[in-house]
Tab-separated table of C-alpha atoms in Angstrom:
chain	number	residue	atom	x	y	z
D	3	ALA	CA	91.452	120.662	106.572
D	4	GLN	CA	94.026	117.871	107.188
D	5	SER	CA	97.730	117.973	106.293
D	6	VAL	CA	101.021	116.070	106.816
D	7	THR	CA	104.460	117.436	107.310
D	8	GLN	CA	107.523	114.986	106.703
D	9	PRO	CA	110.416	117.430	107.653
D	10	ASP	CA	113.143	115.293	106.178
D	11	ILE	CA	113.339	114.924	102.433
D	12	HIS	CA	116.412	112.721	102.512
D	13	ILE	CA	117.811	110.404	105.137
D	14	THR	CA	121.100	108.269	104.921
D	15	VAL	CA	121.683	105.518	107.450
D	16	SER	CA	124.114	102.768	107.558
D	17	GLU	CA	122.950	99.192	107.098
D	18	GLY	CA	122.268	97.721	110.471
D	19	ALA	CA	121.602	101.110	112.242
D	20	SER	CA	118.152	102.102	113.813
D	21	LEU	CA	115.995	104.287	111.691
D	22	GLU	CA	113.321	106.930	112.567
D	23	LEU	CA	111.248	108.951	109.996
D	24	ARG	CA	109.330	111.681	111.309
D	25	CYS	CA	105.689	112.654	110.438
D	26	ASN	CA	103.446	115.508	111.919
D	27	TYR	CA	100.120	115.850	111.175
D	28	SER	CA	97.243	118.438	111.520
D	29	TYR	CA	93.612	117.325	111.893
D	30	GLY	CA	90.903	118.366	114.078
D	31	ALA	CA	89.723	115.041	115.273
D	32	THR	CA	91.200	111.745	115.916
D	33	PRO	CA	93.080	110.883	112.706
D	34	TYR	CA	93.596	107.796	110.659
D	35	LEU	CA	97.288	107.471	110.141
D	36	PHE	CA	99.185	105.507	107.590
D	37	TRP	CA	102.935	104.827	106.380
D	38	TYR	CA	103.506	103.810	102.822
D	39	VAL	CA	106.664	102.733	101.175
D	40	GLN	CA	107.465	103.228	97.444
D	41	SER	CA	110.269	101.584	95.556
D	42	PRO	CA	111.438	103.484	92.501
D	43	GLY	CA	109.114	103.381	89.537
D	44	GLN	CA	106.543	101.435	91.520
D	45	GLY	CA	103.257	101.961	93.303
D	46	LEU	CA	102.851	102.650	97.169
D	47	GLN	CA	102.604	99.715	99.432
D	48	LEU	CA	100.747	100.071	102.918
D	49	LEU	CA	103.445	99.425	105.921
D	50	LEU	CA	101.098	100.097	108.683
D	51	LYS	CA	98.052	102.025	109.898
D	52	TYR	CA	96.834	103.568	113.029
D	53	PHE	CA	93.099	104.285	113.993
D	54	SER	CA	92.553	103.840	117.661
D	55	GLY	CA	93.774	101.850	120.535
D	56	ASP	CA	97.302	100.889	121.362
D	57	THR	CA	99.573	103.838	120.269
D	58	LEU	CA	102.455	101.560	119.070
D	59	VAL	CA	101.515	99.974	115.834
D	60	GLN	CA	103.367	97.091	114.323
D	61	GLY	CA	103.607	96.807	110.427
D	62	ILE	CA	105.187	94.656	107.935
D	63	LYS	CA	108.927	94.360	107.105
D	64	GLY	CA	109.737	95.047	110.714
D	65	PHE	CA	108.499	98.474	110.811
D	66	GLU	CA	106.602	100.082	113.773
D	67	ALA	CA	105.164	103.580	114.320
D	68	GLU	CA	104.028	105.380	117.375
D	69	PHE	CA	101.190	107.854	117.566
D	70	LYS	CA	101.722	110.699	119.972
D	71	ARG	CA	98.597	112.721	120.285
D	72	SER	CA	100.156	115.493	122.415
D	73	GLN	CA	103.000	115.983	119.720
D	74	SER	CA	100.698	115.268	116.587
D	75	SER	CA	103.206	112.834	115.543
D	76	PHE	CA	103.191	109.535	113.950
D	77	ASN	CA	106.960	108.562	113.542
D	78	LEU	CA	108.101	105.487	111.728
D	79	ARG	CA	110.988	103.286	113.278
D	80	LYS	CA	112.994	100.143	112.456
D	81	PRO	CA	115.525	98.836	114.908
D	82	SER	CA	117.961	97.552	112.217
D	83	VAL	CA	117.902	98.794	108.583
D	84	HIS	CA	118.508	96.376	105.624
D	85	TRP	CA	119.826	97.676	102.295
D	86	SER	CA	116.422	96.583	100.765
D	87	ASP	CA	114.824	99.305	102.824
D	88	ALA	CA	116.186	101.949	100.562
D	89	ALA	CA	112.890	103.583	99.054
D	90	GLU	CA	110.778	106.608	99.514
D	91	TYR	CA	108.434	106.696	102.661
D	92	PHE	CA	105.148	108.610	102.787
D	93	CYS	CA	103.195	109.355	105.718
D	94	ALA	CA	99.490	110.052	105.232
D	95	VAL	CA	96.372	111.093	107.341
D	96	GLY	CA	92.947	110.034	106.412
D	97	ALA	CA	89.369	111.000	107.319
D	98	ASN	CA	85.922	110.374	106.390
D	99	SER	CA	84.605	112.930	104.118
D	100	GLY	CA	81.130	112.529	102.819
D	101	GLY	CA	81.500	108.720	103.024
D	102	TYR	CA	84.782	108.243	101.168
D	103	GLN	CA	88.369	108.041	102.564
D	104	LYS	CA	90.006	111.431	102.114
D	105	VAL	CA	93.583	110.794	102.287
D	106	THR	CA	96.326	113.466	102.516
D	107	PHE	CA	99.874	112.331	101.686
D	108	GLY	CA	103.094	113.979	102.864
D	109	ILE	CA	105.910	114.828	100.287
D	110	GLY	CA	107.813	111.872	101.353
D	111	THR	CA	111.252	110.909	102.704
D	112	LYS	CA	113.737	109.259	100.578
D	113	LEU	CA	115.905	106.667	102.402
D	114	GLN	CA	119.333	105.814	101.419
D	115	VAL	CA	121.052	102.883	103.025
D	116	ILE	CA	124.980	102.708	102.916
D	117	PRO	CA	127.073	99.660	103.510
H	8	ASP	CA	95.752	87.385	93.541
H	9	GLY	CA	93.526	90.481	93.859
H	10	GLY	CA	95.085	93.846	92.917
H	11	ILE	CA	95.101	96.776	90.603
H	12	THR	CA	96.543	96.918	87.049
H	13	GLN	CA	97.645	100.039	85.428
H	14	SER	CA	98.695	100.045	81.794
H	15	PRO	CA	100.689	101.017	79.957
H	16	LYS	CA	103.602	101.235	82.159
H	17	TYR	CA	105.462	103.976	79.935
H	18	LEU	CA	103.376	106.299	77.749
H	19	PHE	CA	104.393	108.995	75.284
H	20	ARG	CA	102.217	111.839	74.249
H	21	LYS	CA	102.854	114.449	71.544
H	22	GLU	CA	101.765	117.942	72.042
H	23	GLY	CA	98.068	118.418	71.501
H	24	GLN	CA	97.163	114.679	71.742
H	25	ASN	CA	94.791	113.254	74.224
H	26	VAL	CA	95.914	109.888	76.037
H	27	THR	CA	94.164	107.600	78.168
H	28	LEU	CA	95.554	105.688	81.018
H	29	SER	CA	93.957	102.401	82.171
H	30	CYS	CA	93.123	101.174	85.690
H	31	GLU	CA	91.537	97.913	86.376
H	32	GLN	CA	91.039	96.322	89.879
H	33	ASN	CA	89.613	92.989	90.921
H	34	LEU	CA	89.469	93.793	94.540
H	35	ASN	CA	85.583	94.383	94.489
H	36	HIS	CA	86.449	97.865	95.878
H	37	ASP	CA	83.730	100.605	95.450
H	38	ALA	CA	86.068	103.583	95.540
H	39	MET	CA	88.787	104.345	93.090
H	40	TYR	CA	91.333	107.325	92.868
H	41	TRP	CA	93.775	108.909	90.338
H	42	TYR	CA	96.911	110.698	91.963
H	43	ARG	CA	99.734	112.526	90.126
H	44	GLN	CA	103.106	112.182	91.565
H	45	ASP	CA	105.818	114.972	90.850
H	46	PRO	CA	109.244	114.987	92.582
H	47	GLY	CA	109.296	116.787	95.725
H	48	GLN	CA	105.249	117.161	95.727
H	49	GLY	CA	104.214	113.993	97.090
H	50	LEU	CA	100.828	112.656	95.676
H	51	ARG	CA	98.003	115.078	94.476
H	52	LEU	CA	94.334	113.923	93.924
H	53	ILE	CA	93.138	114.359	90.400
H	54	TYR	CA	89.691	112.475	90.624
H	55	TYR	CA	87.916	109.987	92.836
H	56	SER	CA	84.895	107.770	92.358
H	57	GLN	CA	82.888	106.309	95.194
H	58	ILE	CA	80.350	104.395	93.045
H	59	VAL	CA	79.742	103.536	89.244
H	60	ASN	CA	78.761	106.336	87.184
H	61	ASP	CA	79.768	108.859	89.779
H	62	PHE	CA	83.004	110.797	90.181
H	63	GLN	CA	84.271	113.776	91.760
H	64	LYS	CA	86.902	116.388	91.039
H	65	GLY	CA	90.091	116.277	93.340
H	66	ASP	CA	92.587	119.101	93.830
H	67	ILE	CA	94.123	119.193	90.384
H	68	ALA	CA	91.508	118.148	88.104
H	69	GLU	CA	91.931	120.603	85.263
H	70	GLY	CA	93.050	119.228	82.012
H	71	TYR	CA	92.033	115.557	83.133
H	72	SER	CA	88.863	113.464	82.602
H	73	VAL	CA	87.683	110.141	83.821
H	74	SER	CA	84.720	107.739	83.518
H	75	ARG	CA	83.422	105.079	85.728
H	76	GLU	CA	81.137	102.645	83.723
H	77	LYS	CA	82.230	99.656	85.425
H	78	LYS	CA	82.981	98.904	89.181
H	79	GLU	CA	86.276	97.372	88.093
H	80	SER	CA	87.466	100.250	85.785
H	81	PHE	CA	88.435	103.880	86.139
H	82	PRO	CA	90.402	105.192	83.145
H	83	LEU	CA	92.008	108.600	83.109
H	84	THR	CA	92.263	110.830	79.854
H	85	VAL	CA	94.799	113.435	80.000
H	86	THR	CA	93.705	115.887	77.580
H	87	SER	CA	95.573	118.589	75.384
H	88	ALA	CA	94.306	121.267	78.044
H	89	GLN	CA	96.716	119.778	80.616
H	90	LYS	CA	99.763	121.881	80.083
H	91	ASN	CA	102.243	120.019	82.019
H	92	PRO	CA	101.357	116.450	82.018
H	93	THR	CA	104.667	114.708	82.170
H	94	ALA	CA	104.429	112.800	85.497
H	95	PHE	CA	103.961	109.503	87.323
H	96	TYR	CA	100.307	108.593	87.529
H	97	LEU	CA	98.966	106.357	90.318
H	98	CYS	CA	95.637	104.622	90.544
H	99	ALA	CA	94.212	103.425	93.860
H	100	SER	CA	91.183	101.753	95.328
H	101	SER	CA	89.622	101.211	98.642
H	102	GLU	CA	86.687	100.136	100.435
H	103	SER	CA	83.964	102.756	100.773
H	104	GLY	CA	81.712	103.842	103.734
H	105	THR	CA	82.636	104.637	107.216
H	106	GLY	CA	84.168	101.420	108.217
H	107	TYR	CA	87.461	102.665	109.385
H	108	ARG	CA	88.879	99.252	109.998
H	109	ASN	CA	88.957	98.950	106.114
H	110	TYR	CA	90.820	102.178	105.650
H	111	GLY	CA	93.832	102.100	103.512
H	112	TYR	CA	94.591	102.502	99.635
H	113	THR	CA	95.703	99.717	97.471
H	114	PHE	CA	97.872	101.043	94.726
H	115	GLY	CA	98.668	100.146	91.145
H	116	SER	CA	102.287	100.113	90.009
H	117	GLY	CA	101.982	103.315	88.009
H	118	THR	CA	102.173	104.828	84.517
H	119	ARG	CA	104.886	107.319	83.565
H	120	LEU	CA	103.762	109.741	80.887
H	121	THR	CA	106.141	111.758	79.124
H	122	VAL	CA	105.394	114.646	76.629
H	123	VAL	CA	107.617	114.399	73.587
């Protein structure tokens, strides 16, 4: 069974500082990995996804993530955080299960941005 | 623009009542999903449907029911058997099959259900 661990429940960074959100996954084969962002009271928006190939993936809003198979990690990064990045971030792992996308989500990391 | 519409945004339910949450998509996606979100617990899968007139239970289906009579619509009914229904409910859709390049969900903006 697949699983996702986001070890940080809350993270606070200063505006303009760099950001790294951690994600570890468990899956027997090559995983499909995702990062989603959720603003308060809203649905989730896909930031980026990894399936194969280049292990550094670029996403929207200036985010990137790096897949490291040896560490079973898929950490999300941004060089300079903006106040509008304050939100909750979810890492997810997907797999093909009987012809449908079975996606398991982490519990989320809430990002606070201070001036 | 294509997307998923969930309604209502806020819903209040009295004890013992059934309520139905609406989810409509115009993305021509085959697969649709319902998730429940509680603080500190992430998203938990309630039901999913890969094609019209077919759906499967997810991890927490007890106390919920769904129907999939049209490709565009996947309503969720929260029944009186659901003992703790207060939560944020999210509907999502995706292309089906094994074409991994199309993987990734599109989410609606959610319905917040509160028991009063």
